[in-house]
Short mmCIF file of C-alpha atoms and ligand atoms in Angstrom, two decimals:
data_model
loop_
_atom_site.label_atom_id
_atom_site.label_comp_id
_atom_site.label_asym_id
_atom_site.label_seq_id
_atom_site.Cartn_x
_atom_site.Cartn_y
_atom_site.Cartn_z
CA MET H 29 -0.14 0.30 0.00
CA LYS H 30 0.99 3.52 -0.74
CA GLY H 31 0.49 6.56 0.74
CA THR H 32 -1.11 9.62 -1.94
CA PHE H 33 0.08 13.18 -2.18
CA PRO H 34 -2.01 15.86 -3.56
CA VAL H 35 1.12 15.80 -5.80
CA GLY H 36 -0.75 17.82 -8.58
CA LYS H 37 -1.22 20.73 -6.37
CA LEU H 38 2.17 20.57 -5.62
CA THR H 39 3.62 20.70 -9.05
CA SER H 40 4.73 24.04 -8.46
CA ALA H 41 6.53 24.33 -4.78
CA LYS H 42 9.87 23.40 -4.21
CA THR H 43 10.99 20.34 -3.56
CA PRO H 44 12.83 18.90 -0.95
CA LEU H 45 9.66 19.69 1.11
CA TYR H 46 8.04 18.76 3.94
CA TYR H 47 4.59 17.95 3.90
CA TYR H 48 2.34 17.69 6.89
CA ASP H 49 -1.05 15.80 6.73
CA THR H 50 -2.86 17.98 9.76
CA GLN H 51 -6.41 15.98 9.67
CA LEU H 52 -3.97 13.19 10.73
CA LEU H 53 -2.54 14.99 13.29
CA ARG H 54 -5.51 15.76 14.67
CA ASN H 55 -7.28 12.46 14.45
CA THR H 56 -4.07 11.56 16.59
CA LEU H 57 -4.69 14.26 19.10
CA SER H 58 -8.19 13.76 19.48
CA GLU H 59 -7.06 9.26 20.13
CA ILE H 60 -4.57 10.72 22.72
CA ASN H 61 -7.19 12.80 24.50
CA ARG H 62 -9.52 9.99 24.52
CA GLU H 63 -7.40 7.42 26.21
CA ALA H 64 -5.37 9.59 28.38
CA GLY H 65 -9.03 11.32 29.07
CA LYS H 66 -10.11 7.92 30.38
CA TYR H 67 -7.94 8.25 33.47
CA GLY H 68 -7.50 12.17 33.50
CA TYR H 69 -3.71 11.87 32.20
CA GLN H 70 -2.17 14.33 31.62
CA VAL H 71 -0.19 14.81 28.29
CA HIS H 72 2.95 17.08 27.53
CA TYR H 73 4.22 17.53 23.52
CA ALA H 74 7.82 17.00 23.34
CA VAL H 75 8.51 19.84 21.41
CA LYS H 76 11.62 18.81 20.67
CA ALA H 77 9.72 16.01 17.91
CA ASN H 78 9.26 19.00 15.95
CA ALA H 79 8.90 22.88 16.76
CA ASN H 80 7.21 23.96 13.20
CA GLY H 81 4.78 27.01 14.66
CA ARG H 82 1.56 25.45 12.86
CA LEU H 83 1.98 21.86 14.34
CA LEU H 84 2.47 23.04 17.52
CA SER H 85 -0.57 25.65 17.13
CA ILE H 86 -2.87 22.72 16.41
CA ILE H 87 -1.15 20.44 19.19
CA ARG H 88 -2.12 23.55 21.81
CA GLU H 89 -5.12 23.64 20.12
CA HIS H 90 -5.85 20.38 21.23
CA GLY H 91 -4.89 21.71 25.30
CA LEU H 92 -1.69 19.59 25.71
CA GLY H 93 1.17 20.91 27.41
CA ALA H 94 4.89 21.52 26.13
CA ASP H 95 7.88 19.63 27.26
CA CYS H 96 10.85 22.14 26.14
CA VAL H 97 14.95 20.86 26.30
CA SER H 98 15.97 24.21 26.00
CA GLY H 99 15.83 28.33 26.14
CA GLY H 100 15.25 28.33 22.68
CA GLU H 101 12.52 26.08 22.91
CA ILE H 102 10.09 27.91 25.43
CA PRO H 103 9.58 31.02 23.53
CA ALA H 104 8.88 28.93 20.63
CA SER H 105 6.17 27.11 22.90
CA LEU H 106 5.15 30.29 24.53
CA LYS H 107 4.51 32.23 21.08
CA ALA H 108 2.14 29.25 19.99
CA GLY H 109 -0.04 29.66 22.87
CA PHE H 110 0.79 26.76 25.22
CA PRO H 111 0.61 28.63 28.55
CA ALA H 112 3.24 28.69 30.98
CA GLU H 113 1.48 26.41 33.65
CA LYS H 114 1.61 24.17 30.83
CA ILE H 115 5.35 23.99 30.35
CA VAL H 116 8.30 21.69 31.24
CA PHE H 117 11.77 22.39 31.31
CA ALA H 118 14.30 19.33 30.87
CA GLY H 119 17.51 18.36 30.33
CA VAL H 120 20.85 17.54 31.41
CA GLY H 121 22.78 20.98 30.26
CA LYS H 122 20.39 23.67 31.65
CA ALA H 123 21.88 27.01 31.09
CA ASP H 124 22.05 30.21 33.51
CA TRP H 125 20.45 32.51 31.34
CA GLU H 126 17.76 29.44 30.30
CA MET H 127 16.85 28.51 33.79
CA ASP H 128 15.99 32.28 34.01
CA LEU H 129 14.22 32.16 30.90
CA GLY H 130 11.91 29.83 33.08
CA LEU H 131 11.75 31.23 36.03
CA ASP H 132 10.84 34.53 34.79
CA ALA H 133 8.22 32.68 32.07
CA ASP H 134 7.05 31.23 35.45
CA ILE H 135 6.86 27.13 33.88
CA PHE H 136 5.16 25.03 35.98
CA CYS H 137 8.57 23.11 36.38
CA PHE H 138 12.14 22.47 36.36
CA ASN H 139 12.81 18.49 35.74
CA VAL H 140 16.29 19.16 36.76
CA GLU H 141 18.76 16.17 37.13
CA SER H 142 21.45 16.48 39.08
CA VAL H 143 22.54 18.45 42.44
CA PRO H 144 25.40 20.66 40.82
CA GLU H 145 22.01 21.91 39.00
CA LEU H 146 19.64 22.08 41.59
CA GLU H 147 21.84 24.36 43.63
CA VAL H 148 22.52 26.78 40.40
CA LEU H 149 18.62 26.45 39.93
CA ASN H 150 18.25 27.44 43.67
CA GLU H 151 20.65 30.75 43.37
CA ARG H 152 18.90 31.82 40.10
CA ALA H 153 15.70 31.27 41.48
CA ALA H 154 16.63 33.31 45.48
CA ALA H 155 18.06 36.17 42.84
CA LYS H 156 14.00 36.81 41.53
CA GLY H 157 12.82 36.04 45.54
CA LYS H 158 11.26 33.29 43.68
CA VAL H 159 10.89 28.96 44.12
CA ALA H 160 11.45 26.93 41.60
CA ARG H 161 9.25 23.89 41.09
CA VAL H 162 11.38 20.68 40.57
CA ALA H 163 10.63 17.54 39.39
CA LEU H 164 13.98 15.38 40.05
CA ARG H 165 14.60 13.07 36.81
CA ILE H 166 15.61 9.65 38.46
CA ASN H 167 17.36 7.16 36.40
CA PRO H 168 15.50 4.54 36.90
CA ASN H 169 17.81 1.89 35.42
CA VAL H 170 15.47 0.45 33.10
CA ASP H 171 16.31 -1.27 29.59
CA ALA H 172 13.77 0.02 27.13
CA HIS H 173 14.72 -2.75 24.63
CA THR H 174 15.25 0.05 21.93
CA HIS H 175 18.42 0.74 19.11
CA HIS H 176 21.05 2.13 22.06
CA TYR H 177 21.34 5.72 20.39
CA ILE H 178 18.21 6.79 21.89
CA THR H 179 17.77 4.84 25.22
CA THR H 180 18.17 7.04 28.14
CA GLY H 181 17.52 5.24 31.30
CA LEU H 182 20.31 2.80 32.05
CA ASN H 183 23.00 3.33 34.41
CA GLU H 184 25.42 3.87 31.81
CA ASN H 185 23.10 6.99 30.05
CA LYS H 186 24.03 10.15 31.09
CA PHE H 187 20.88 10.82 32.10
CA GLY H 188 19.28 11.83 35.33
CA ILE H 189 19.82 10.97 39.10
CA SER H 190 20.72 7.32 39.73
CA LEU H 191 18.62 5.75 42.48
CA ALA H 192 21.64 5.19 44.60
CA HIS H 193 22.17 9.17 44.87
CA LEU H 194 18.75 9.30 45.51
CA ASP H 195 18.93 10.24 49.28
CA ALA H 196 21.47 12.42 49.07
CA VAL H 197 19.86 14.67 46.54
CA LEU H 198 16.69 14.30 49.02
CA ASP H 199 18.64 15.37 51.92
CA ARG H 200 20.34 17.91 49.61
CA PHE H 201 16.62 18.95 48.03
CA ALA H 202 15.23 19.81 52.47
CA SER H 203 18.35 22.41 52.55
CA LEU H 204 17.58 24.61 49.57
CA LYS H 205 14.55 27.49 50.30
CA ASN H 206 14.25 28.73 46.48
CA VAL H 207 13.11 24.90 45.23
CA ARG H 208 10.30 23.17 45.44
CA LEU H 209 9.82 18.98 45.49
CA VAL H 210 6.89 18.85 43.05
CA GLY H 211 7.48 16.11 41.44
CA LEU H 212 10.03 12.87 40.20
CA HIS H 213 10.48 12.49 36.05
CA PHE H 214 11.43 9.33 34.11
CA HIS H 215 12.16 8.97 30.75
CA ILE H 216 13.63 5.42 29.75
CA GLY H 217 14.21 5.92 26.07
CA SER H 218 12.14 6.14 22.79
CA GLN H 219 10.69 4.36 19.63
CA ILE H 220 9.49 2.35 21.91
CA THR H 221 6.77 -0.18 21.09
CA ASP H 222 7.26 -3.02 23.65
CA MET H 223 5.13 -2.19 26.95
CA ASP H 224 6.76 -4.46 29.01
CA ALA H 225 9.79 -1.56 28.83
CA PHE H 226 6.43 0.84 30.27
CA LYS H 227 5.80 -2.06 32.45
CA SER H 228 8.82 -2.60 33.91
CA LEU H 229 9.11 1.61 34.47
CA CYS H 230 5.87 1.18 36.24
CA ILE H 231 7.28 -1.37 38.58
CA ARG H 232 10.04 0.68 39.14
CA ILE H 233 8.76 3.48 39.86
CA ASN H 234 6.13 1.94 42.74
CA GLU H 235 9.50 0.63 44.56
CA ILE H 236 10.80 4.68 44.32
CA GLN H 237 7.42 6.20 45.65
CA GLU H 238 8.03 3.21 48.56
CA GLN H 239 11.53 5.01 49.48
CA MET H 240 9.77 8.22 49.26
CA TYR H 241 7.00 7.46 51.57
CA GLN H 242 9.58 5.78 53.89
CA ARG H 243 10.58 9.57 54.50
CA MET H 244 7.19 10.77 54.33
CA LEU H 245 7.39 11.96 51.35
CA ILE H 246 4.71 12.21 48.26
CA VAL H 247 4.99 14.46 45.02
CA ASP H 248 1.88 16.07 43.34
CA VAL H 249 3.01 14.55 40.19
CA ILE H 250 4.79 11.43 38.44
CA ASN H 251 6.15 12.36 34.57
CA VAL H 252 7.00 9.11 32.63
CA GLY H 253 7.71 11.33 29.65
CA GLY H 254 7.98 10.06 26.49
CA GLY H 255 8.99 7.25 23.97
CA LEU H 256 6.25 5.19 22.29
CA GLY H 257 7.20 4.12 18.80
CA VAL H 258 5.08 4.54 15.83
CA ASP H 259 4.93 1.55 12.69
CA TYR H 260 7.97 3.28 10.27
CA GLU H 261 7.29 -0.33 8.22
CA ASN H 262 3.54 0.47 7.95
CA PRO H 263 2.67 3.64 7.74
CA ASP H 264 -0.79 4.05 6.51
CA ARG H 265 -2.04 0.82 7.99
CA ASN H 266 -0.56 2.15 11.43
CA ALA H 267 -1.04 5.45 11.12
CA ILE H 268 -1.84 6.66 14.92
CA PRO H 269 -0.04 4.46 17.36
CA ASP H 270 -1.89 1.55 19.97
CA PHE H 271 -2.24 4.96 22.95
CA ARG H 272 -5.16 2.68 24.23
CA HIS H 273 -2.59 -0.04 24.70
CA TYR H 274 -0.08 2.61 26.52
CA PHE H 275 -2.18 4.32 28.93
CA GLU H 276 -3.53 1.15 29.99
CA THR H 277 -0.27 0.15 30.60
CA PHE H 278 0.26 2.55 33.05
CA HIS H 279 -3.24 2.20 34.56
CA LYS H 280 -2.90 -1.79 35.21
CA HIS H 281 0.76 -0.91 36.57
CA LEU H 282 1.77 2.17 38.12
CA LYS H 283 0.13 2.49 41.74
CA LEU H 284 -0.52 6.42 42.03
CA ARG H 285 -0.99 8.55 45.64
CA PRO H 286 -4.72 10.18 46.27
CA LYS H 287 -4.71 13.16 43.87
CA GLN H 288 -1.15 12.06 42.11
CA GLU H 289 -1.20 13.36 38.95
CA LEU H 290 0.45 11.19 35.79
CA HIS H 291 2.04 12.93 32.68
CA PHE H 292 3.01 11.88 30.25
CA GLU H 293 6.09 14.13 27.75
CA LEU H 294 4.85 11.84 23.95
CA GLY H 295 7.08 13.31 20.43
CA ARG H 296 7.48 10.85 18.43
CA ALA H 297 4.27 9.34 18.61
CA VAL H 298 2.21 12.93 17.91
CA VAL H 299 3.60 14.20 15.20
CA CYS H 300 6.15 11.24 13.34
CA GLN H 301 2.67 9.52 10.82
CA CYS H 302 1.73 12.96 9.86
CA GLY H 303 5.30 14.39 8.14
CA SER H 304 6.69 13.07 4.70
CA LEU H 305 9.99 14.38 3.20
CA LEU H 306 9.52 14.73 -0.57
CA THR H 307 12.12 15.04 -2.60
CA LYS H 308 12.62 14.90 -6.36
CA VAL H 309 14.28 12.59 -8.55
CA LEU H 310 17.99 14.63 -10.16
CA TYR H 311 19.03 11.46 -11.81
CA VAL H 312 18.91 7.61 -12.50
CA LYS H 313 22.66 6.27 -12.64
CA GLU H 314 23.67 3.22 -13.37
CA GLY H 315 25.67 1.63 -11.15
CA VAL H 316 27.71 -1.16 -10.87
CA ASN H 317 25.21 -4.22 -10.10
CA LYS H 318 23.04 -1.76 -9.00
CA LYS H 319 21.27 1.27 -10.09
CA PHE H 320 21.06 4.42 -7.64
CA VAL H 321 18.25 7.31 -7.29
CA ILE H 322 19.78 10.60 -6.83
CA VAL H 323 17.66 12.65 -4.83
CA ASP H 324 17.11 16.45 -4.62
CA ALA H 325 16.81 15.71 -0.63
CA GLY H 326 20.24 14.36 1.28
CA MET H 327 20.89 13.94 4.98
CA THR H 328 21.04 17.77 5.46
CA ASP H 329 16.74 17.29 5.22
CA LEU H 330 16.62 14.78 7.28
CA ILE H 331 18.97 12.58 9.02
CA ARG H 332 18.30 9.86 10.50
CA PRO H 333 19.05 7.31 8.20
CA ALA H 334 22.39 8.44 8.36
CA LEU H 335 22.96 9.53 11.82
CA TYR H 336 21.05 6.01 13.97
CA GLN H 337 20.55 3.79 10.45
CA ALA H 338 17.22 4.42 10.98
CA TYR H 339 14.32 2.81 8.51
CA HIS H 340 11.84 5.37 6.51
CA LYS H 341 9.61 3.72 3.66
CA ILE H 342 10.89 4.91 0.43
CA GLU H 343 7.73 5.19 -2.51
CA ASN H 344 7.55 6.80 -5.49
CA ILE H 345 4.64 9.34 -5.90
CA THR H 346 4.17 9.38 -9.10
CA SER H 347 4.99 5.96 -11.02
CA ASP H 348 2.99 2.82 -11.38
CA GLU H 349 5.36 1.35 -13.36
CA PRO H 350 6.62 -2.45 -12.77
CA VAL H 351 9.18 -2.49 -9.37
CA GLN H 352 13.02 -2.48 -9.22
CA GLU H 353 15.01 -2.04 -6.84
CA TYR H 354 17.12 0.67 -6.07
CA ASP H 355 19.88 2.25 -4.18
CA VAL H 356 18.02 5.93 -2.94
CA VAL H 357 20.95 8.51 -2.30
CA GLY H 358 21.32 12.29 -1.79
CA PRO H 359 23.88 14.94 -3.05
CA ILE H 360 25.78 15.46 0.22
CA CYS H 361 29.61 14.85 -0.41
CA GLU H 362 28.73 11.73 3.15
CA SER H 363 28.79 8.36 1.67
CA SER H 364 26.62 8.02 4.35
CA ASP H 365 24.14 10.28 2.82
CA CYS H 366 21.82 7.98 1.80
CA PHE H 367 18.45 6.49 2.32
CA GLY H 368 17.67 3.16 1.84
CA LYS H 369 19.58 -0.04 -0.07
CA MET H 370 17.97 -2.14 -2.40
CA VAL H 371 15.11 -0.20 -1.99
CA ALA H 372 11.81 -1.46 -4.15
CA LEU H 373 10.36 1.25 -6.17
CA ASN H 374 8.08 1.59 -8.96
CA GLY H 375 10.36 1.95 -12.78
CA THR H 376 11.65 5.26 -11.89
CA ARG H 377 12.92 8.43 -13.96
CA ARG H 378 13.97 11.85 -13.28
CA GLY H 379 11.42 14.08 -12.53
CA ASP H 380 9.44 11.70 -10.13
CA TRP H 381 8.70 12.47 -7.03
CA ILE H 382 9.43 10.35 -4.39
CA ALA H 383 8.04 10.21 -0.03
CA LEU H 384 10.01 9.53 2.83
CA ARG H 385 6.97 8.83 4.79
CA SER H 386 7.25 8.91 8.91
CA ALA H 387 9.51 11.72 9.13
CA GLY H 388 7.05 13.74 11.28
CA ALA H 389 9.32 13.46 13.78
CA TYR H 390 13.43 14.31 14.66
CA GLY H 391 12.78 15.20 10.78
CA GLU H 392 12.93 19.10 9.54
CA ILE H 393 13.46 19.63 13.32
CA MET H 394 17.24 18.23 12.70
CA ALA H 395 18.00 20.17 9.40
CA SER H 396 20.83 21.32 8.66
CA GLN H 397 22.92 23.44 6.50
CA TYR H 398 25.92 21.70 5.47
CA ASN H 399 27.26 22.04 2.17
CA CYS H 400 25.31 25.61 2.27
CA ARG H 401 22.42 23.79 1.73
CA ASN H 402 18.90 25.92 2.00
CA LEU H 403 16.85 24.47 4.82
CA PRO H 404 13.50 22.41 3.35
CA GLY H 405 10.51 23.96 2.86
CA CYS H 406 7.08 22.73 4.52
CA CYS H 407 2.90 22.79 3.08
CA PHE H 408 0.23 21.23 5.17
CA SER H 409 -2.59 19.50 3.89
CA ASP H 410 -5.23 21.77 4.70
CA GLU H 411 -3.36 24.64 3.38
CA LEU H 412 -3.03 23.47 -0.54
CA VAL H 413 -5.35 24.51 -2.62
C1 PLP A 514 12.92 13.12 23.86
C2 PLP A 514 12.46 13.59 25.26
C3 PLP A 514 10.98 12.65 25.24
C4 PLP A 514 10.23 12.46 24.20
O1 PLP A 514 10.66 11.59 23.17
P1 PLP A 514 9.90 11.32 22.71
O2 PLP A 514 10.53 9.67 22.34
O3 PLP A 514 9.71 11.50 20.91
O4 PLP A 514 8.23 10.38 22.65
C5 PLP A 514 9.81 13.06 26.21
N1 PLP A 514 11.03 13.47 27.28
C6 PLP A 514 11.91 13.97 27.16
C7 PLP A 514 12.72 14.24 28.35
C8 PLP A 514 12.83 13.49 26.15
O5 PLP A 514 13.93 14.11 26.44
#
């Protein structure tokens, strides 16, 4: 099965180009709200997956909060209309100016990852006569069974406070006047499709809550991060991730205390399937025992294949000719600038349009100008006439 794209309406558009199906995004958000709403869970959108202003506005219209990881994402979220009280700020290395920005905007919460960071935040807040709300990011040492580049919840990863240090951190916390503990934060990795990983996280959180309770501590918020994966192989069959099963897993296995809120920070699962990178074929070149399709998009437009050996489904959306095998490559002067090897495509010629599917997350936002290239453009299904 091949996706359908309004190529007729795009013929004058410049490629490479990110095409966003805004109706699919809206349907995905409605499904999130329906499934999370069953249990009263709150969902934040992880802005780092895609900070396109139009997409941010649609996500905000559906009532999600924003999870930011830099001092650039906070103003981007505010500009898109996310209320400050629904913004959280995570990241292992927050600079002083970034903390100040969050404090000045009065964001809901800082997800803090170390004692030195906690001490600096306490100082910055004191200088402003404020008390910063803090969730401690705990490294739960849970294996997400995902690609090692995108696993974050193991002791060997740089993220979070290790369980062995939790007691000492809580001791230090008690002596700081300008930070207040409101939550515990976790995020074990990305592109996780095995619900057992989330179940393991729940079990670990239950243990940590017990440990906290020994100290008479109950936090207001448990934040389990994001990480729900999508089906890159079948973007049409599984256009919307299985949110029912996902939220149900937490409902079944996580023991919340009375009045405790459960927060999520989903990135990829929200925006991935609504985006495709559209690119035109420049040349079809005969290699030794293979054919290359050279397209006008490169790793500067979509770096995931080069960076993580990630798979994107590739389709020739303007040809119905018999299928042949090609290596699909970009024009950048790097051998890693390859989108796929031995890809089955309908017979391909110069000028055909190629779609790289499931490119809505960690696509446009990771684009660079390497080789002095232009950044890719974008268009939205509901704005084409
Ligand atoms: C990247 C990230 C997310 C979102 O991850 P996805 O896999 O895109 O859902 C959520 N929380 C934190 C802290 C992150 O770093």
